[in-house]
XYZ file of C-alpha atoms in Angstrom:
518
model
C -9.200 15.858 11.419
C -5.896 15.468 9.831
C -2.682 17.228 9.698
C -1.345 19.488 7.512
C 0.972 17.641 6.470
C 0.039 14.431 8.128
C 1.271 11.708 6.132
C -0.299 7.707 6.140
C 0.900 5.592 4.490
C -1.561 2.363 4.285
C -1.007 -0.884 3.249
C -4.511 -2.056 4.226
C -5.240 -4.675 1.735
C -2.555 -3.780 -0.267
C -2.377 -6.659 -1.978
C -2.339 -7.385 -5.662
C -0.664 -8.267 -8.309
C -1.269 -10.055 -11.248
C 1.874 -10.958 -11.285
C 1.462 -12.824 -8.700
C -0.071 -15.725 -7.665
C -3.250 -16.639 -7.691
C -5.930 -19.462 -6.852
C -7.184 -21.161 -10.016
C -10.565 -21.545 -10.074
C -12.614 -24.997 -9.942
C -15.632 -26.303 -10.436
C -18.345 -25.103 -13.673
C -17.401 -21.992 -15.848
C -18.733 -19.182 -13.781
C -20.176 -16.746 -16.889
C -18.673 -13.194 -16.511
C -19.656 -9.632 -14.981
C -20.185 -7.422 -16.907
C -20.072 -2.716 -16.202
C -20.586 -0.263 -17.826
C -19.941 3.153 -16.107
C -21.731 6.171 -17.201
C -19.978 9.778 -16.359
C -21.352 12.842 -17.101
C -19.392 16.307 -17.970
C -21.994 18.509 -16.059
C -21.763 16.237 -12.616
C -18.742 14.542 -11.974
C -19.677 13.573 -8.582
C -22.917 11.318 -9.714
C -22.325 8.564 -11.901
C -24.312 5.559 -12.527
C -24.028 2.115 -13.020
C -25.725 -0.114 -14.817
C -24.523 -4.251 -14.406
C -25.064 -7.562 -14.966
C -23.808 -10.228 -12.151
C -23.581 -13.506 -11.035
C -25.385 -13.657 -7.499
C -25.411 -17.304 -6.771
C -25.226 -16.843 -3.591
C -28.146 -14.496 -3.449
C -26.317 -11.408 -2.415
C -24.859 -8.376 -3.098
C -21.837 -6.589 -1.968
C -19.613 -3.052 -0.953
C -17.816 -4.439 2.135
C -14.657 -3.821 1.288
C -11.725 -2.861 3.281
C -11.005 0.055 4.387
C -14.089 2.568 4.861
C -15.096 2.846 9.079
C -14.680 6.406 7.793
C -18.298 5.901 7.783
C -21.363 3.750 9.222
C -22.293 1.793 6.305
C -18.720 2.131 4.986
C -18.847 1.627 0.813
C -23.100 1.435 0.880
C -23.219 4.765 2.248
C -22.386 6.114 -1.602
C -25.003 4.417 -3.129
C -27.831 5.717 -3.944
C -31.256 4.145 -5.877
C -30.571 0.843 -5.802
C -32.445 -1.544 -8.127
C -32.221 -4.737 -9.080
C -34.013 -7.185 -12.088
C -34.371 -10.301 -12.932
C -33.002 -11.012 -16.963
C -36.429 -10.909 -17.570
C -37.169 -7.436 -16.162
C -38.539 -7.993 -13.109
C -37.908 -6.224 -9.568
C -36.202 -8.211 -7.473
C -36.408 -7.327 -3.659
C -33.890 -6.407 -2.424
C -32.917 -6.119 2.085
C -29.844 -4.475 3.335
C -27.847 -5.932 5.628
C -24.764 -5.063 8.364
C -21.758 -4.520 6.669
C -22.467 -3.085 3.017
C -24.051 -5.844 2.166
C -28.016 -6.430 0.142
C -30.267 -9.577 0.504
C -32.048 -10.600 -2.533
C -35.275 -13.016 -2.752
C -35.097 -13.573 -6.314
C -34.019 -17.847 -7.300
C -32.606 -16.969 -10.729
C -28.257 -16.947 -10.181
C -28.075 -13.819 -12.676
C -29.591 -9.817 -11.962
C -29.375 -6.864 -13.485
C -28.133 -4.386 -11.003
C -28.278 -0.450 -11.419
C -27.350 2.244 -8.876
C -25.503 5.930 -8.258
C -23.202 6.882 -6.862
C -22.835 10.130 -5.218
C -18.858 10.672 -4.843
C -18.106 12.613 -1.378
C -16.037 10.487 -0.336
C -13.517 13.499 -0.254
C -15.591 15.545 2.153
C -15.451 13.681 5.074
C -11.587 12.935 6.731
C -11.174 9.688 6.145
C -9.204 8.149 8.492
C -8.167 4.556 7.050
C -5.283 5.566 4.514
C -6.506 8.972 3.241
C -8.426 9.971 0.131
C -5.771 7.722 -1.881
C -7.363 4.638 -0.649
C -11.227 6.046 -1.503
C -12.001 9.035 -3.567
C -12.443 12.310 -4.920
C -12.439 14.765 -7.579
C -10.622 17.727 -8.790
C -11.430 20.379 -10.941
C -12.569 17.710 -14.245
C -10.146 14.753 -12.763
C -11.863 12.445 -10.207
C -9.708 9.152 -8.928
C -11.439 5.919 -7.699
C -10.917 2.588 -6.049
C -12.965 0.167 -7.432
C -13.791 -0.385 -3.778
C -15.524 2.780 -3.252
C -17.434 2.198 -6.747
C -18.208 -1.690 -7.667
C -21.113 -3.369 -6.432
C -19.909 -6.701 -6.573
C -20.515 -10.340 -5.001
C -19.276 -11.028 -1.640
C -15.816 -12.575 -2.073
C -13.478 -12.409 0.213
C -10.170 -10.430 -0.869
C -7.429 -12.534 -1.892
C -5.724 -12.684 -5.336
C -7.652 -14.676 -7.563
C -11.110 -14.340 -6.009
C -13.813 -14.214 -7.883
C -15.035 -14.653 -11.818
C -13.181 -12.538 -14.251
C -15.223 -9.228 -15.589
C -15.410 -6.646 -18.199
C -16.523 -2.813 -17.369
C -16.995 -0.646 -19.867
C -17.148 3.176 -19.826
C -19.156 5.578 -21.384
C -17.252 8.647 -20.939
C -17.661 12.560 -22.506
C -15.672 13.784 -25.261
C -11.630 13.903 -24.284
C -12.202 12.432 -21.296
C -10.456 8.821 -20.613
C -9.618 6.276 -17.865
C -6.556 5.417 -16.885
C -6.309 1.828 -15.114
C -3.950 -1.625 -14.442
C -6.234 -3.140 -15.979
C -5.610 -4.550 -19.544
C -7.636 -2.616 -22.231
C -9.773 -4.538 -24.196
C -9.444 -4.800 -28.197
C -12.729 -4.478 -29.373
C -14.452 -1.842 -27.754
C -12.307 2.027 -26.612
C -12.896 2.531 -22.756
C -13.553 -1.085 -21.803
C -11.384 -2.859 -19.670
C -10.764 -6.709 -18.680
C -10.880 -7.331 -15.117
C -9.750 -11.051 -13.880
C -11.114 -11.498 -10.587
C -13.006 -9.283 -7.803
C -10.035 -8.697 -5.994
C -8.783 -6.697 -9.019
C -11.896 -4.876 -9.544
C -11.978 -3.243 -6.029
C -8.522 -4.231 -5.055
C -7.177 -1.661 -7.916
C -7.068 2.802 -8.682
C -8.823 4.567 -11.192
C -8.204 7.493 -12.687
C -11.226 9.890 -14.548
C -11.842 12.638 -16.968
C -9.006 15.151 -17.556
C -5.900 13.385 -17.477
C -2.323 14.155 -17.453
C -0.375 10.949 -19.389
C 3.207 9.331 -19.349
C 4.445 5.946 -20.360
C 8.295 4.907 -18.657
C 9.548 1.665 -18.850
C 12.327 0.521 -16.462
C 14.107 -2.420 -16.798
C 10.595 -4.717 -18.123
C 8.683 -2.641 -16.015
C 5.447 -0.727 -17.649
C 5.224 2.414 -15.175
C 1.659 4.553 -16.710
C 2.188 8.038 -14.331
C -0.979 9.959 -14.261
C -2.415 12.856 -13.190
C -5.064 15.890 -13.306
C -3.695 18.886 -15.358
C -2.504 21.166 -12.401
C -0.191 18.301 -11.598
C 1.312 17.467 -14.424
C 4.522 19.376 -13.641
C 5.407 16.272 -10.969
C 5.509 13.609 -14.393
C 9.102 14.435 -14.765
C 10.148 13.846 -11.190
C 8.527 10.399 -10.794
C 9.746 9.589 -13.699
C 13.770 10.469 -12.174
C 12.663 8.189 -9.556
C 11.350 5.505 -10.690
C 14.232 5.457 -13.028
C 16.535 4.796 -9.891
C 13.605 2.896 -7.736
C 12.652 0.210 -9.501
C 16.610 -1.346 -10.331
C 17.038 -0.483 -6.995
C 14.433 -2.079 -5.542
C 14.700 -5.448 -7.867
C 18.143 -5.171 -6.801
C 17.660 -5.664 -2.960
C 15.096 -8.359 -2.904
C 17.250 -10.263 -6.378
C 13.793 -10.345 -8.536
C 12.135 -8.881 -11.754
C 8.748 -7.776 -12.169
C 8.212 -7.495 -16.073
C 3.867 -5.651 -15.518
C 2.009 -2.940 -15.680
C 2.315 -0.344 -12.657
C 0.068 2.743 -12.439
C 1.242 5.635 -10.803
C -1.468 8.044 -9.548
C -0.552 11.334 -8.281
C -3.490 14.573 -7.616
C -2.697 17.784 -5.274
C -5.340 16.666 -1.877
C -8.257 17.238 -2.658
C -9.462 20.817 -0.711
C -12.832 20.800 1.264
C -13.846 22.455 5.068
C -13.506 18.501 6.676
C -10.156 18.512 6.614
C -6.339 19.911 5.368
C -4.598 18.803 2.804
C -2.052 16.326 3.292
C 0.224 13.668 2.312
C -0.680 10.119 1.936
C 0.276 7.040 -0.492
C -1.656 3.945 -1.114
C -0.242 1.136 -2.438
C -2.980 -1.177 -4.980
C -3.330 -3.728 -8.043
C 0.055 -3.423 -9.775
C -0.686 0.420 -8.614
C -0.634 3.466 -6.312
C -2.185 6.458 -5.622
C -0.866 9.696 -3.882
C -2.101 13.366 -3.062
C 0.092 16.366 -1.879
C -1.156 19.554 -0.657
C 1.672 21.024 -3.383
C 2.956 20.140 -6.714
C 6.969 18.723 -5.297
C 8.984 21.636 -5.005
C 12.721 21.025 -4.369
C 12.046 21.470 -0.634
C 9.358 18.736 -1.233
C 12.062 16.128 -2.683
C 13.213 14.128 -0.439
C 9.193 13.035 0.730
C 8.575 12.172 -2.160
C 11.399 9.929 -2.709
C 10.517 8.216 0.256
C 7.044 7.533 -0.376
C 7.624 6.694 -4.377
C 10.257 4.079 -2.713
C 8.096 2.837 0.041
C 4.745 1.834 -1.949
C 6.993 0.677 -4.520
C 8.800 -1.452 -2.108
C 4.995 -2.734 -1.441
C 5.636 -5.181 -4.627
C 7.811 -7.506 -2.663
C 5.997 -7.215 0.955
C 2.424 -6.508 0.683
C 1.892 -7.608 -2.394
C 3.985 -11.525 -3.880
C 4.609 -11.495 0.230
C 1.609 -12.066 1.243
C 0.364 -12.803 4.582
C -2.185 -15.021 6.701
C -3.109 -12.495 8.997
C -3.002 -9.023 7.695
C -3.483 -7.249 10.934
C -1.458 -9.054 12.696
C 1.448 -8.147 10.366
C 1.036 -5.014 9.921
C 4.267 -3.837 11.900
C 6.135 -6.058 9.431
C 4.535 -4.818 6.014
C 4.152 -1.082 7.060
C 7.631 -1.001 9.296
C 10.202 -3.159 7.259
C 9.109 -1.336 4.051
C 9.827 1.525 5.518
C 13.099 0.258 6.515
C 13.622 -0.768 3.411
C 13.511 2.591 1.683
C 15.510 4.303 4.107
C 18.028 2.318 3.366
C 17.878 1.894 -0.661
C 17.771 5.867 -0.183
C 20.704 6.085 1.152
C 22.509 3.242 -1.143
C 21.493 5.588 -3.423
C 23.317 8.881 -2.510
C 19.529 10.579 -1.819
C 19.924 10.944 1.862
C 23.548 10.973 3.531
C 24.378 9.517 6.486
C 23.634 11.847 8.809
C 20.064 11.748 7.737
C 19.651 8.243 7.680
C 20.871 8.280 11.017
C 19.432 11.305 12.397
C 16.443 13.036 10.846
C 15.610 15.227 8.363
C 12.729 17.424 9.277
C 11.005 17.841 5.321
C 6.993 19.550 5.543
C 7.220 18.529 9.600
C 7.476 15.358 9.293
C 11.229 14.122 10.122
C 12.685 10.864 8.564
C 16.132 9.116 10.221
C 16.988 6.271 12.789
C 16.663 8.414 15.720
C 13.517 9.894 14.886
C 12.270 6.563 15.426
C 13.284 5.694 17.588
C 12.318 8.941 19.682
C 8.344 8.190 18.283
C 8.850 4.205 19.133
C 9.472 4.758 22.899
C 7.356 7.660 23.405
C 4.468 4.657 23.126
C 6.134 1.598 23.707
C 5.228 -0.619 26.826
C 1.475 -0.668 25.939
C 0.065 -3.153 23.532
C 2.426 -5.028 21.131
C 3.473 -4.460 17.857
C 1.541 -7.414 16.688
C -1.457 -6.183 18.672
C -1.215 -2.632 16.501
C -2.693 -3.132 13.697
C -5.849 -3.938 15.139
C -5.920 0.450 15.198
C -3.738 1.013 12.465
C -3.976 4.868 12.754
C -3.849 4.754 16.587
C -1.065 3.104 16.898
C 0.972 4.034 13.647
C 4.218 4.745 15.348
C 4.278 1.937 17.186
C 3.545 0.246 13.307
C 6.029 2.506 11.868
C 8.419 2.918 14.139
C 8.799 0.424 16.210
C 8.647 -1.933 12.763
C 11.178 -0.298 11.199
C 12.916 -0.220 14.275
C 12.778 -3.761 14.513
C 14.331 -4.009 10.732
C 16.929 -2.398 12.446
C 18.058 -4.858 15.384
C 16.959 -8.005 13.409
C 19.655 -6.790 10.669
C 22.086 -5.758 12.576
C 22.094 -9.425 15.211
C 21.813 -11.449 11.983
C 25.163 -9.206 10.456
C 26.856 -9.275 13.630
C 26.139 -13.290 13.813
C 27.153 -14.553 10.655
C 30.191 -11.891 9.832
C 28.241 -10.124 7.709
C 26.929 -12.786 5.169
C 23.967 -13.065 6.223
C 21.729 -9.293 6.587
C 17.932 -8.171 6.346
C 18.470 -8.149 2.198
C 19.118 -12.183 2.147
C 16.452 -12.217 4.731
C 13.814 -11.005 2.831
C 15.295 -12.306 -1.057
C 14.452 -15.634 0.814
C 10.940 -14.121 1.942
C 10.518 -13.812 -1.437
C 11.626 -16.683 -2.780
C 9.770 -18.947 -0.779
C 6.934 -17.402 -0.635
C 6.648 -14.715 -3.461
C 5.305 -17.408 -6.395
C 2.705 -18.679 -7.329
C 0.856 -21.050 -5.407
C 2.513 -20.330 -1.646
C 0.684 -20.934 1.222
C 0.103 -17.360 3.348
C 3.480 -15.780 5.574
C 2.796 -16.373 9.125
C 4.471 -15.001 12.509
C 5.883 -18.349 12.814
C 7.267 -18.433 9.176
C 9.381 -15.482 9.176
C 10.520 -16.455 12.823
C 11.802 -19.471 11.008
C 13.233 -18.387 8.259
C 15.495 -15.759 10.165
C 16.668 -19.120 12.429
C 17.811 -20.946 9.124
C 19.408 -18.662 7.656
C 21.778 -17.027 10.349
C 21.893 -19.788 12.597
C 20.431 -17.630 15.579
C 17.658 -17.959 18.317
C 15.888 -15.265 17.587
C 12.851 -16.943 19.346
C 13.016 -14.576 22.513
C 13.821 -11.538 20.125
C 10.155 -11.781 18.840
C 8.423 -13.031 21.638
C 10.033 -10.274 23.754
C 9.872 -7.611 21.059
C 7.033 -8.383 18.235
C 4.880 -10.429 20.297
C 5.166 -8.602 23.065
C 5.319 -5.584 25.568
C 8.102 -5.854 26.202
C 10.895 -2.491 25.428
C 13.387 -2.982 22.804
C 16.786 -1.886 24.868
C 17.756 0.193 21.572
C 21.424 1.188 22.999
C 22.527 -2.211 23.073
C 21.959 -3.094 19.481
C 23.508 0.011 18.276
C 26.068 -0.614 20.346
C 27.515 -3.986 18.172
C 27.122 -1.837 15.254
C 29.255 0.882 15.549
C 27.082 3.192 17.509
C 25.952 4.673 20.324
C 23.215 7.335 21.385
C 23.670 10.621 22.943
C 21.740 12.569 25.258
C 18.889 9.401 25.364
C 16.115 10.655 26.225
C 16.316 14.235 25.864
C 15.361 16.951 23.102
C 18.697 16.565 21.954
C 18.475 12.938 21.827
C 21.482 11.731 18.853
C 23.338 8.512 17.302
C 26.678 8.451 16.755
C 30.173 6.853 15.633
C 31.355 4.871 18.594
C 34.956 6.402 17.801
C 36.164 3.302 20.260
C 33.652 0.796 17.526
C 35.803 -2.684 17.226
C 36.910 -3.738 13.594
C 33.974 -6.303 13.972
C 31.357 -3.393 14.340
C 32.832 -1.135 11.868
C 32.271 -4.660 9.983
C 28.744 -5.062 10.828
C 27.711 -0.893 10.922
C 29.023 -1.584 6.923
C 27.382 -3.970 6.667
C 23.788 -2.891 7.617
C 23.628 1.058 6.361
C 26.199 0.877 3.504
C 27.593 3.941 4.805
C 29.346 4.903 1.668
C 28.431 2.167 -0.204
C 26.161 1.303 -3.396
C 22.995 -0.717 -3.719
C 25.038 -3.466 -5.591
């Protein structure tokens, strides 16, 4: 059961945006898949889906990521599945492992119908929280595509799978918010470019509060249930600052539609309400135990910033092995988010160094050090991604701490000319373009060396690939920082009054104390 204010930031599968690369199709043109989703106002938990699908491989699938909370995965919520050929004859189906169905047919195109019973929020969802699955709040239904759509088996990578049209039959007064393109010919119909987009997108359906914001060429659509609408002005103010700051950090302006869905956490007997954030295809979703108040402002700044940065780290830049890269995807994203908030003046120097408890969750470098040291040495950072929730502190805090020491090491070696921002910009330039290959662990090490001239192989092999524990004090010293009361409840990071000019330069280059985003 999730604790009341547990924060889940699932990247998992977060790889998305058509403003990123797509794999071009080859071979004969494949007809579009088509779906019609019918929703009743009297029972929004029961959806009916009709589809016409290509089934060249004679299989249907719901084997999409992030559904290990139930034995059959996403298929657990499917009822009354029937398949017919286009002549109306019944096609026998046999359920296989991993949420797939085998079809006994010679045809390559079939009609599929099924009901989806939305009870995901009655289960303590372990992978990313309910922002990564589905829930109902009054007359507003949230789903990710993976929770809704049966399709043909497809590797979940950008551009994979045929184009699709999705139509909705809605009660009067209901609407749909999603990052997909609206059809110019039909109301409540959307054009989806691939199966990847279909299952890795967020949808909000029903009675919705909506506001569009344009920041530096990016359209940000903010959608909530009515009882969360008071958060919309806050989100607008956050994105007005975060969008230009993040684009400046990565040296890359994104011009696309980006949907932000936010609601109160669902309330059932299965778990207590909590914070959760999920980055998806051109969209993100968060849930919160309450509508934002002054007390929780830093939490929302942090969540929205973290998820927005995933547009680059994990979306534009994609990885050959997602599990083994979780330390980089989540830890480095956390480190960058914290850095941007500090440079924007949303957190003070002291809070950045030593944290500030918000709703039971503590932020800051010192807190990362505490959490990392409490779990380090048992498995490597690379291995930790195989069980992300079990190794949350190692992935997030350990990954963020490694980002810090890499930032310090590169700035120390180059007299402040090369640091993590330079490194992330170079990654984005080399691996964030259309057609770029997937990023590997070896690529990360090689680029860090190429940029800084520092032999970082031992650093990575000891503290990322291996189980050695990062000597925190040694690296903090290079940036003119010291640990007080190490290993005690009073542990604290302080400025070294005896720091040299170079140490001060490294500190400023790393964390920009007193500076603003350039």
